mmCIF file of C-alpha atoms in Angstrom:
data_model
loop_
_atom_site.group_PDB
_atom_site.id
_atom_site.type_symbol
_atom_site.label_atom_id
_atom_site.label_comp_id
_atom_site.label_asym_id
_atom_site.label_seq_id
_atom_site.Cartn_x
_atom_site.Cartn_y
_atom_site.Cartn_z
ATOM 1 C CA UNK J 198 0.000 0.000 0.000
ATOM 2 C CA UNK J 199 0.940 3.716 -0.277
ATOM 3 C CA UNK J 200 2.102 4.919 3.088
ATOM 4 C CA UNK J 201 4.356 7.902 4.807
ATOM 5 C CA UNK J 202 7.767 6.910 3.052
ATOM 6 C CA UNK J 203 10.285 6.061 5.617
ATOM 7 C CA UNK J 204 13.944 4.615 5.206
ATOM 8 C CA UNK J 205 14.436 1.499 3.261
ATOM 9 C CA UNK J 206 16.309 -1.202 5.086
ATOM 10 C CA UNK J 207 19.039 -2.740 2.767
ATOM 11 C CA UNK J 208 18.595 -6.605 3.536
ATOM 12 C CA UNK J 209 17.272 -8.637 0.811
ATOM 13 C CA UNK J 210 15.851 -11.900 1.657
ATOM 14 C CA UNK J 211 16.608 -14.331 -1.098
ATOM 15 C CA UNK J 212 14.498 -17.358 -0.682
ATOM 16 C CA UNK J 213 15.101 -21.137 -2.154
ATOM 17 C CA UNK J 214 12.250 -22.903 -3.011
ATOM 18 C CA UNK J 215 10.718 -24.748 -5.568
ATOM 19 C CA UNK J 216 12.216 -24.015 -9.248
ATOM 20 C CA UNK J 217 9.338 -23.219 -11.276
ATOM 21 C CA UNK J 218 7.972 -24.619 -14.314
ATOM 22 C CA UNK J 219 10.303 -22.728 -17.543
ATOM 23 C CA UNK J 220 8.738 -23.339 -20.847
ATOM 24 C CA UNK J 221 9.736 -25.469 -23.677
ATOM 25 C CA UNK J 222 9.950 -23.840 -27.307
ATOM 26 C CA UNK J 223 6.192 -25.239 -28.549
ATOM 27 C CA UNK J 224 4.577 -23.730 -25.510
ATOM 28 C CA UNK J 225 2.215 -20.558 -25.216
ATOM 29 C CA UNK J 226 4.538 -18.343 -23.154
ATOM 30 C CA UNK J 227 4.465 -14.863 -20.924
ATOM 31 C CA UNK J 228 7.123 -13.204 -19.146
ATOM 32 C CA UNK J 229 7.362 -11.070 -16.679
ATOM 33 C CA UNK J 230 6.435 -8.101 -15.498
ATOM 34 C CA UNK J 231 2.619 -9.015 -17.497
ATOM 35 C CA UNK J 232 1.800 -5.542 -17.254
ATOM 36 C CA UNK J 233 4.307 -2.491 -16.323
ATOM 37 C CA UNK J 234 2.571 -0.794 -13.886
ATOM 38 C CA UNK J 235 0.503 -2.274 -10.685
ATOM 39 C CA UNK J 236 -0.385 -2.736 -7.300
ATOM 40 C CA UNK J 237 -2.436 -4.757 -5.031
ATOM 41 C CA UNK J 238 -3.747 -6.970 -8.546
ATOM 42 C CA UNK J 239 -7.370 -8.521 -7.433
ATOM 43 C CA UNK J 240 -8.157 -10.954 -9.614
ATOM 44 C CA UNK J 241 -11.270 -13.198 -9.679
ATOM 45 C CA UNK J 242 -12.815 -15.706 -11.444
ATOM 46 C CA UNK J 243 -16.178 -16.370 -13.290
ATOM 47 C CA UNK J 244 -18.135 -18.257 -16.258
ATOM 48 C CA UNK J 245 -15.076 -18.930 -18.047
ATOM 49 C CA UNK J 246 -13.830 -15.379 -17.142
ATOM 50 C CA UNK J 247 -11.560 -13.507 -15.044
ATOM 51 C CA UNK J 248 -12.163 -9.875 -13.357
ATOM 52 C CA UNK J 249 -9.353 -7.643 -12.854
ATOM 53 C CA UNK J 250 -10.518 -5.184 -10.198
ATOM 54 C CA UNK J 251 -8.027 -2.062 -8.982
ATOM 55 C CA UNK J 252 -8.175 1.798 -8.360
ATOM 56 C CA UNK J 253 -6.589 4.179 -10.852
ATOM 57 C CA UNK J 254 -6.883 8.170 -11.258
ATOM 58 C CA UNK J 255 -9.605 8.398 -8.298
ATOM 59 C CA UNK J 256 -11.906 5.597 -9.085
ATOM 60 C CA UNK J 257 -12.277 1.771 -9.257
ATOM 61 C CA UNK J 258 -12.079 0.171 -12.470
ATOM 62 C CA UNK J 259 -13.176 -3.676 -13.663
ATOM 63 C CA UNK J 260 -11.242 -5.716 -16.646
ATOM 64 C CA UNK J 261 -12.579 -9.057 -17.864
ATOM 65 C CA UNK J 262 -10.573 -11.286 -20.013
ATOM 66 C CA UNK J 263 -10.639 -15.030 -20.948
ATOM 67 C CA UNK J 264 -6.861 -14.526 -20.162
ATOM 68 C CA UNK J 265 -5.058 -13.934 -17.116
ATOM 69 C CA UNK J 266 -2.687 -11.688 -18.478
ATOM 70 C CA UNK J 267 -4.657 -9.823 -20.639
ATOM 71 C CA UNK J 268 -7.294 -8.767 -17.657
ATOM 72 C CA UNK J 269 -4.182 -7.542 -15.812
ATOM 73 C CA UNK J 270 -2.868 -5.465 -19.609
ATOM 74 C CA UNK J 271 -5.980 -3.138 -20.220
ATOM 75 C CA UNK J 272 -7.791 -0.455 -18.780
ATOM 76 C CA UNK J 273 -11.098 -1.939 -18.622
ATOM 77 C CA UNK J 274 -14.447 -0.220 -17.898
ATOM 78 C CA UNK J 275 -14.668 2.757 -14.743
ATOM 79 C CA UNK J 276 -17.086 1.154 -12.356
ATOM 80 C CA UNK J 277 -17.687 3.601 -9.866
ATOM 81 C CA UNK J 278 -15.981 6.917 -8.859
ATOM 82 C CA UNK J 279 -16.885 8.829 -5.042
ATOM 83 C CA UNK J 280 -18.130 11.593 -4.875
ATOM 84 C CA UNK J 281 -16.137 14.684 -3.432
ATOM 85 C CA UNK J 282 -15.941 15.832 -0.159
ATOM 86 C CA UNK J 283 -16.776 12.376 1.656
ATOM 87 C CA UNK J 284 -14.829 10.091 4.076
ATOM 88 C CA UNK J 285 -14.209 7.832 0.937
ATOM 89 C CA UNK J 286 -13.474 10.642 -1.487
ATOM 90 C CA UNK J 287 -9.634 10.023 -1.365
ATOM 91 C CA UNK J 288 -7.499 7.194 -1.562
ATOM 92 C CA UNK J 289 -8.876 3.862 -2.664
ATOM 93 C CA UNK J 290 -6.825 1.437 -2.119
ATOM 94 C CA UNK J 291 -6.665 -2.637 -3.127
ATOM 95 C CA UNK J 292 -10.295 -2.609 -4.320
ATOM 96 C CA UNK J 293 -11.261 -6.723 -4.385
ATOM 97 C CA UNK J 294 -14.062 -8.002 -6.216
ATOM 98 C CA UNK J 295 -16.389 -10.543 -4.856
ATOM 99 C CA UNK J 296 -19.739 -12.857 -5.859
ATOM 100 C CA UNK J 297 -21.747 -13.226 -2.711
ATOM 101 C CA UNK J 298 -25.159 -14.243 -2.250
ATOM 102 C CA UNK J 299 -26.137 -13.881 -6.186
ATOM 103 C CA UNK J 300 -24.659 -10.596 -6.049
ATOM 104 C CA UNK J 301 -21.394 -8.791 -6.855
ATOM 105 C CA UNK J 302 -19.825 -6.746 -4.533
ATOM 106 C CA UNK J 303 -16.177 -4.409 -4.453
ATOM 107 C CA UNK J 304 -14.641 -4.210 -1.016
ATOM 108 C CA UNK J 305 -12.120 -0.966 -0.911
ATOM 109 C CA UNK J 306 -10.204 1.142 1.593
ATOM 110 C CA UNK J 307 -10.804 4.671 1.781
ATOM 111 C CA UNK J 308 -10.153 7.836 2.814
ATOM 112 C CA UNK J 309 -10.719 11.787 3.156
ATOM 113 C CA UNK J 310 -7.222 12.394 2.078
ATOM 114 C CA UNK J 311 -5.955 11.766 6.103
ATOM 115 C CA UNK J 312 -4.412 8.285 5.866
ATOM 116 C CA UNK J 313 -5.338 7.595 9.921
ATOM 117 C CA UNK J 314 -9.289 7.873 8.763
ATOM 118 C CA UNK J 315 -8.839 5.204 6.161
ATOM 119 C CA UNK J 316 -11.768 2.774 6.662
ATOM 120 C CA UNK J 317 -12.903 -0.223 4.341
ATOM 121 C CA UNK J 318 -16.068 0.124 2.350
ATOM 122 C CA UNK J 319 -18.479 -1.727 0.578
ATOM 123 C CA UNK J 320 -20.146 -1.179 -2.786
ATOM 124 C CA UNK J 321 -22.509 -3.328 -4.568
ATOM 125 C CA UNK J 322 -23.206 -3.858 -8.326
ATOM 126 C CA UNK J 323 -26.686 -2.418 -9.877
ATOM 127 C CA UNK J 324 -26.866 -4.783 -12.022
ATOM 128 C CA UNK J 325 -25.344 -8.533 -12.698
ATOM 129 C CA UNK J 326 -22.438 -7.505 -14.910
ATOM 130 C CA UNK J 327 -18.944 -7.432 -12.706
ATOM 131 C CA UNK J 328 -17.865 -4.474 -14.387
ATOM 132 C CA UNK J 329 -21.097 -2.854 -14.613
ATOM 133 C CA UNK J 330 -21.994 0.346 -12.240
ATOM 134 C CA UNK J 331 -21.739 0.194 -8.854
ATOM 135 C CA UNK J 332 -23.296 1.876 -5.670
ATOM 136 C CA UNK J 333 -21.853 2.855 -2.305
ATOM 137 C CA UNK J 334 -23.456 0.818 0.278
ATOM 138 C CA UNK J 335 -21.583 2.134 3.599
ATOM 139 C CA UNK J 336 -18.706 1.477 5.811
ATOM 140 C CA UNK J 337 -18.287 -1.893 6.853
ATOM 141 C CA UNK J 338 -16.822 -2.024 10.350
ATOM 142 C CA UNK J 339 -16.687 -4.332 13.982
ATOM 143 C CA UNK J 340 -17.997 -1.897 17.055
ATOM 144 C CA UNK J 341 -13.925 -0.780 17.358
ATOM 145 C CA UNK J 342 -13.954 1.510 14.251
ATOM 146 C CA UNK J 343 -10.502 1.001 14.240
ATOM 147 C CA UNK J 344 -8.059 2.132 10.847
ATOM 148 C CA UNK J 345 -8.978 -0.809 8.620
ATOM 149 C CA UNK J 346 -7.488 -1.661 5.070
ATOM 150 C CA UNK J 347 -7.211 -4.751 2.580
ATOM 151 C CA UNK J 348 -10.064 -6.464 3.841
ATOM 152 C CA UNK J 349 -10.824 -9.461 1.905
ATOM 153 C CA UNK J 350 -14.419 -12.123 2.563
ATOM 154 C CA UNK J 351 -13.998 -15.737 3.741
ATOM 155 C CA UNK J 352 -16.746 -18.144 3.139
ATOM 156 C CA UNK J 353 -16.027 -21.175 5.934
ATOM 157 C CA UNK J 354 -18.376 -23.621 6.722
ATOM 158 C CA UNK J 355 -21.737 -21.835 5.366
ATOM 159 C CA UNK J 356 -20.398 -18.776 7.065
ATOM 160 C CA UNK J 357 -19.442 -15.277 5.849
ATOM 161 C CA UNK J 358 -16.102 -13.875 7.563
ATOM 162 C CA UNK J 359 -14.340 -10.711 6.831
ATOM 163 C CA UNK J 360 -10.319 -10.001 7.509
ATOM 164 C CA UNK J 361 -8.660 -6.830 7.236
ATOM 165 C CA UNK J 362 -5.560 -5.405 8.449
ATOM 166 C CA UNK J 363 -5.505 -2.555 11.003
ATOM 167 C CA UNK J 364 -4.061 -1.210 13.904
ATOM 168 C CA UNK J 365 -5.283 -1.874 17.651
ATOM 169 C CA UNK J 366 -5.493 1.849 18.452
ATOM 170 C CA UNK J 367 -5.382 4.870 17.171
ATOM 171 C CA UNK J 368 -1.518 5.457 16.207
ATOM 172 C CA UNK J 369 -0.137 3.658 13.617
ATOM 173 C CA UNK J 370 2.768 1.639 15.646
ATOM 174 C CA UNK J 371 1.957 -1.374 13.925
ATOM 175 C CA UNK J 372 -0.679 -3.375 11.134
ATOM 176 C CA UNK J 373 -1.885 -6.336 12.261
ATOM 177 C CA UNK J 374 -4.634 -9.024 10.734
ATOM 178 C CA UNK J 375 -8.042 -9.303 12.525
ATOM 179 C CA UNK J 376 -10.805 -11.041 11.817
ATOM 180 C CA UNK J 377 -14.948 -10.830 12.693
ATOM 181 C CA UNK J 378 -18.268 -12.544 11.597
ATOM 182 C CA UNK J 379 -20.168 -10.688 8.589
ATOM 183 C CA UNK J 380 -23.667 -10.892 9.395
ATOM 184 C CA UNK J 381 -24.093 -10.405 5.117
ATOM 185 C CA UNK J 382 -22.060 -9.250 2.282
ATOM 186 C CA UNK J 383 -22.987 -5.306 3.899
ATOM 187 C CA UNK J 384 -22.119 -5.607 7.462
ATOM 188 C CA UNK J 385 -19.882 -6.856 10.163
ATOM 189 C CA UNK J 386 -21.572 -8.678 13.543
ATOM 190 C CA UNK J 387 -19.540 -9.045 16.422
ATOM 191 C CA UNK J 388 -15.869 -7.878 18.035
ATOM 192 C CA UNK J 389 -12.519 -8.224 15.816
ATOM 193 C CA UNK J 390 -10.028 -10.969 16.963
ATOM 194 C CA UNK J 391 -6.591 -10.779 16.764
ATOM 195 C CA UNK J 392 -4.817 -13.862 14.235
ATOM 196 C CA UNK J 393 -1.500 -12.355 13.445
ATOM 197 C CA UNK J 394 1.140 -9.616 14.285
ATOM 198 C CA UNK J 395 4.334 -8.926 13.139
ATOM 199 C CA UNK J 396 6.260 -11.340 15.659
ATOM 200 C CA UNK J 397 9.039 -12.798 13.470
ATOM 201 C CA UNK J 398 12.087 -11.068 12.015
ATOM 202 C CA UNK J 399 11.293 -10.863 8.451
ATOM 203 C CA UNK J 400 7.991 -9.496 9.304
ATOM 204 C CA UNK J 401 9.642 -6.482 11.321
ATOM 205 C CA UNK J 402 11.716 -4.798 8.515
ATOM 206 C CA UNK J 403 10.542 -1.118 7.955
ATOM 207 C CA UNK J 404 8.770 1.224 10.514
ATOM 208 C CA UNK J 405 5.846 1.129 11.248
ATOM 209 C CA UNK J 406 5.237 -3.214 11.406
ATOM 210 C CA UNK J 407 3.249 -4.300 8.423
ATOM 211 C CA UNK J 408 1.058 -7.444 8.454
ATOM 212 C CA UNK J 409 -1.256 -6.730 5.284
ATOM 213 C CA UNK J 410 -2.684 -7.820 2.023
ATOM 214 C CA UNK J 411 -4.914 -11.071 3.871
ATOM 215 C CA UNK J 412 -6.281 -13.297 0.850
ATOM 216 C CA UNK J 413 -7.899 -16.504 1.328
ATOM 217 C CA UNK J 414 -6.164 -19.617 -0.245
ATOM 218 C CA UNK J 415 -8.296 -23.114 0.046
ATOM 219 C CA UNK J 416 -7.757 -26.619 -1.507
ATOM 220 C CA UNK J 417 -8.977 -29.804 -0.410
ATOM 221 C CA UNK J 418 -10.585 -28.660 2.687
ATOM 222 C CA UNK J 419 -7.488 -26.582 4.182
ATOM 223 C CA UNK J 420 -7.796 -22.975 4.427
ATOM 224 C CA UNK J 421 -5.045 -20.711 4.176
ATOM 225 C CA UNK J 422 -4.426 -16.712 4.852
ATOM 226 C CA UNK J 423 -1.142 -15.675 2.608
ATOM 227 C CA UNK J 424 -0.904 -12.461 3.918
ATOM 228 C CA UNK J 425 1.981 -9.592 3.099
ATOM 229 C CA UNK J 426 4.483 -8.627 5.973
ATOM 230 C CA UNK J 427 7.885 -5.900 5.909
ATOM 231 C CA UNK J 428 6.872 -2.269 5.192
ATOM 232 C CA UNK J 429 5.675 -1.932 1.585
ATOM 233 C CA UNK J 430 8.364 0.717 0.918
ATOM 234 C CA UNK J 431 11.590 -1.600 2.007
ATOM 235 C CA UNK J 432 12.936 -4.293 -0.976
ATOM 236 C CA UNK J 433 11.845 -7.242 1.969
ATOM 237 C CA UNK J 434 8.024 -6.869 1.271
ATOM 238 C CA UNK J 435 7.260 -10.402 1.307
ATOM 239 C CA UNK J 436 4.270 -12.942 1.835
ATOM 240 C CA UNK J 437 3.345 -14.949 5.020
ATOM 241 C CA UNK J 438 1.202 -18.346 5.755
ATOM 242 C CA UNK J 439 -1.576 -18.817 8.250
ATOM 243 C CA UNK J 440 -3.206 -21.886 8.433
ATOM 244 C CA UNK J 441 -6.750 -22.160 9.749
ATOM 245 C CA UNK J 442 -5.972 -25.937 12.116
ATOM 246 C CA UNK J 443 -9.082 -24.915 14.676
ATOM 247 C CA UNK J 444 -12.888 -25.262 14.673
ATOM 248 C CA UNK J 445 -13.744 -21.408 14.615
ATOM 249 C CA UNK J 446 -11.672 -18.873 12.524
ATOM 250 C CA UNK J 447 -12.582 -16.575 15.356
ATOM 251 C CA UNK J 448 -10.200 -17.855 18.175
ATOM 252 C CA UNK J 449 -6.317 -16.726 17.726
ATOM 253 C CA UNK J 450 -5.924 -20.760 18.500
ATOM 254 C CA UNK J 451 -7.482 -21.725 15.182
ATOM 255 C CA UNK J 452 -4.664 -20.126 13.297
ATOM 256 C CA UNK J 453 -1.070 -21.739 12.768
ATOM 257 C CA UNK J 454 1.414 -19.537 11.544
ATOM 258 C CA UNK J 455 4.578 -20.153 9.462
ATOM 259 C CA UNK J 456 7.831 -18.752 11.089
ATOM 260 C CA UNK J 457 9.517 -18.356 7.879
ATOM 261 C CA UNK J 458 8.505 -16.536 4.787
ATOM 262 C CA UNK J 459 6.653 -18.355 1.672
ATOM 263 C CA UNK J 460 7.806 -15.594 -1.317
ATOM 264 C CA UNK J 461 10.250 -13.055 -1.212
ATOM 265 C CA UNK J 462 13.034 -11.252 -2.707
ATOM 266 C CA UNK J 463 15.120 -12.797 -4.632
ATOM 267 C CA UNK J 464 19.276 -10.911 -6.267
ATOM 268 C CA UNK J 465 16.888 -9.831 -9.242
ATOM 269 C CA UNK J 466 13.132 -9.289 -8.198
ATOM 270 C CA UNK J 467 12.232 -7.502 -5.139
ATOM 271 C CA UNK J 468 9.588 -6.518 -2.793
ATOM 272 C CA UNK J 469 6.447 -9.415 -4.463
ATOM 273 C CA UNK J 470 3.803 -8.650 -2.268
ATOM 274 C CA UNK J 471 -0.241 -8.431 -2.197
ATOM 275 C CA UNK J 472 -1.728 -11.498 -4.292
ATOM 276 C CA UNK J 473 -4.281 -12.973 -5.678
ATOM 277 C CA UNK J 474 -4.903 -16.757 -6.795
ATOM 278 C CA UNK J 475 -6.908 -18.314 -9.740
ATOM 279 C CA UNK J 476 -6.738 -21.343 -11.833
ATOM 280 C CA UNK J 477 -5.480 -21.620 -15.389
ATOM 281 C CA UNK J 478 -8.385 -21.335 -17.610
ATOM 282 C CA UNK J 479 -8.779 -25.455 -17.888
ATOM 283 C CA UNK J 480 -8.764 -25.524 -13.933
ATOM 284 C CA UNK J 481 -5.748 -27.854 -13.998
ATOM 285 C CA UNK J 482 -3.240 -25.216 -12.696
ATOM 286 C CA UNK J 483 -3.159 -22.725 -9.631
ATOM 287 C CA UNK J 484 -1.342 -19.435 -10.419
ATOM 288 C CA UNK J 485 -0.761 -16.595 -7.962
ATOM 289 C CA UNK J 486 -0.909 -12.906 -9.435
ATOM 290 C CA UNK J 487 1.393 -10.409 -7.536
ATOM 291 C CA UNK J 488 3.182 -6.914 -7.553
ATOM 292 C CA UNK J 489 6.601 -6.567 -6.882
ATOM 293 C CA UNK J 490 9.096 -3.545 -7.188
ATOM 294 C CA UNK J 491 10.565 -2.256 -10.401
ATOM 295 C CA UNK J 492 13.767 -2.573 -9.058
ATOM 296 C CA UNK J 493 16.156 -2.321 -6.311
ATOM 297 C CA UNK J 494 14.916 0.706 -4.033
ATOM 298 C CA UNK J 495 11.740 1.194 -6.202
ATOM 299 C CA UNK J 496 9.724 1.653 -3.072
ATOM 300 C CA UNK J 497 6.058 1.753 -4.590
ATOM 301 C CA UNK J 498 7.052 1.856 -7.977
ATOM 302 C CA UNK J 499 5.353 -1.219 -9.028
ATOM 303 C CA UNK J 500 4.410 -3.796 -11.846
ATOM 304 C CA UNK J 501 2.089 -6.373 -12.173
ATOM 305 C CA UNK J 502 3.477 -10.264 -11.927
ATOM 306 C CA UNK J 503 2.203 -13.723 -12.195
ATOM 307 C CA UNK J 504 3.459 -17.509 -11.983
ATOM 308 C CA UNK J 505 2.085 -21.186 -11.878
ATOM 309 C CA UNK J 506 2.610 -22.549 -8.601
ATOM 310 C CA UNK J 507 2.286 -26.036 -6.811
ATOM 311 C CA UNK J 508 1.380 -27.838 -3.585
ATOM 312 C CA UNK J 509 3.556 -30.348 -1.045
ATOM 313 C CA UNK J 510 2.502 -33.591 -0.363
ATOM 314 C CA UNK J 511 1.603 -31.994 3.124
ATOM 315 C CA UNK J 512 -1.419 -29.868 0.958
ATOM 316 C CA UNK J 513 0.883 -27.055 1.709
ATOM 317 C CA UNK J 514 0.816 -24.261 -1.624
ATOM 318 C CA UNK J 515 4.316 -23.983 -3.028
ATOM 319 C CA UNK J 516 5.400 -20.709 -4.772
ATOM 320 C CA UNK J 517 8.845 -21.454 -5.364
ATOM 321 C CA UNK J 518 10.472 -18.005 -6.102
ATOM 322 C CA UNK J 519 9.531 -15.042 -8.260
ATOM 323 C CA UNK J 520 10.559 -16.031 -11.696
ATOM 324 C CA UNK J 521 12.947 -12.933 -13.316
ATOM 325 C CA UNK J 522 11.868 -10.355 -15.808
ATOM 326 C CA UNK J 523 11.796 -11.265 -19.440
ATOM 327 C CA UNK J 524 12.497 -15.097 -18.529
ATOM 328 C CA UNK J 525 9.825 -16.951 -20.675
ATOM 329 C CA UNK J 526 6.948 -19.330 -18.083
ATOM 330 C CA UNK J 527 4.465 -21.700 -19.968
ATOM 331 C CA UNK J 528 1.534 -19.861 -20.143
ATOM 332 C CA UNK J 529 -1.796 -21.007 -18.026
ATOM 333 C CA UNK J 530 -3.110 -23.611 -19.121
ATOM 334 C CA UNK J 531 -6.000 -23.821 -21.942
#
């Protein structure tokens, strides 16, 4: 997210994981970056299409494609724009797209152009097109009406949960990830509870702490938060693992955390933070769609990434490590 620059802290982690899949010379192919500019890419999928939904000059705009990369490569169609002078006027950041309940819905983090009254916001669609119009339906908020951004909808066991990050008071000292019961797609029922802080090293880089960027990962029954930790600003941005182990999302318990990073920097790509996951287009392949820095020091200067990625024989997702620009990846899957 765009925040009060502060120093960048020099360490880079570079991570070993699983090599990804390269392509051979008769395959489709993509590189990287897919598109050169980007942050916070939402991308969802529906009747054979997928929905790239983001905020640019002021308002929130919707792309549909039959290809990943090309929702991510075009402007698309302005969905809705605020209206001036309100306490979402300014700011929208990582606008997410959702189908809930037979309707569509944009989930968004707002503003009046004074970053500590950011608040996350709800609109819903007028009519059944994704990137059709939109209308503001309110704030959406648990009784604490604490700062809240990049909240993101969990659907667990017939019920509707939303988690955002915030902070715990009013000062920004640190973001952490919270979760609370949606009575529907429009509202919040309940008190937040607390499933991660920044705890671990790699998670502490930059000033103020950053946990951020919550997105719901599921296969097979498991249910996973990957989650973005480091300041956005610092070259260590990188993405985190919670695993949902309990009976109720709601108790701290529930939630296993990973002690050690699951995608970061690498010597040549730096800062991949704030994804999204689909499946290829014939729904054998999972890929995960990502920003990361332009280069070295880039801060928010951002582009638009993506990359197949697998699982362990634990069920555990494996991202390997971000693939370099201009090196050629087998295209999803048709």
């Amino acid at each position: 997210m765009r925040r009060l620059r502060l120093l960048t802290v020099g360490l880079t982690f570079v991570l070993t994981f699983q090599i990804p899949l390269y392509a051979s010379p008769a395959e489709r192919t993509t590189t990287n970056p897919v598109a050169p500019d980007g942050h916070d890419p939402w991308v969802i999928q529906s009747d054979g299409l997928y929905h790239y939904c983001y905020s640019h000059r002021g308002a929130i705009w919707v792309n549909s494609a039959s290809r990943i990369e090309e929702a991510v490569q075009f402007e698309g169609r302005q969905v809705w724009r605020p209206a001036p002078g309100m306490p979402y006027s300014r700011e929208l950041w990582a606008p997410e797209l959702h189908r809930l309940e037979g309707r569509w819905y944009i989930y968004v983090a707002a503003d009046d152009g004074k970053n500590e009254n950011h608040r996350m916001y709800v609109l819903e669609a007028e009519t059944d097109d994704p990137a059709g119009d939109y209308t503001i339906r309110g704030k959406i908020a648990d009784p604490s009406d604490k700062w809240a951004i990049d909240g993101t909808v969990m659907q667990h066991a017939g019920q509707l949960y939303f988690i955002w990050s915030g902070w715990e008071g009013d000062t920004n000292v640190a973001q952490n990830l919270y979760i609370a019961r949606m009575k529907d797609p429009l509202s919040i029922e309940g008190p937040r509870s607390l499933i991660s802080q920044p705890e671990y090293d790699w998670e502490q880089i930059g000033k103020p702490l950053v946990n951020e960027g919550p997105q719901v990962l599921e296969r097979d029954g498991d249910v996973f938060v990957i989650y973005s930790a480091s300041g956005s600003w610092t070259d260590n941005y990188c993405l985190g693992q919670l695993k949902l182990v309990g009976d109720d999302p709601l108790d701290p318990a529930s939630w296993q955390k990973k002690n050690a990073p699951v995608f970061g920097s690498t010597a040549t790509v730096f800062s991949p933070g704030h994804a999204s996951f689909v499946r290829s287009p014939d729904g054998t392949e999972d890929w995960i769609v990502y920003h990361a820095a332009k280069r070295r020091g880039s801060g928010w200067d951002r582009n638009t990434r993506m990359q197949r990625f697998t699982w362990d024989i634990e069920g555990n997702p494996c991202f390997g490590y971000p693939v370099s620009e201009g090196v050629p990846i087998s295209a999803p899957s048709e």
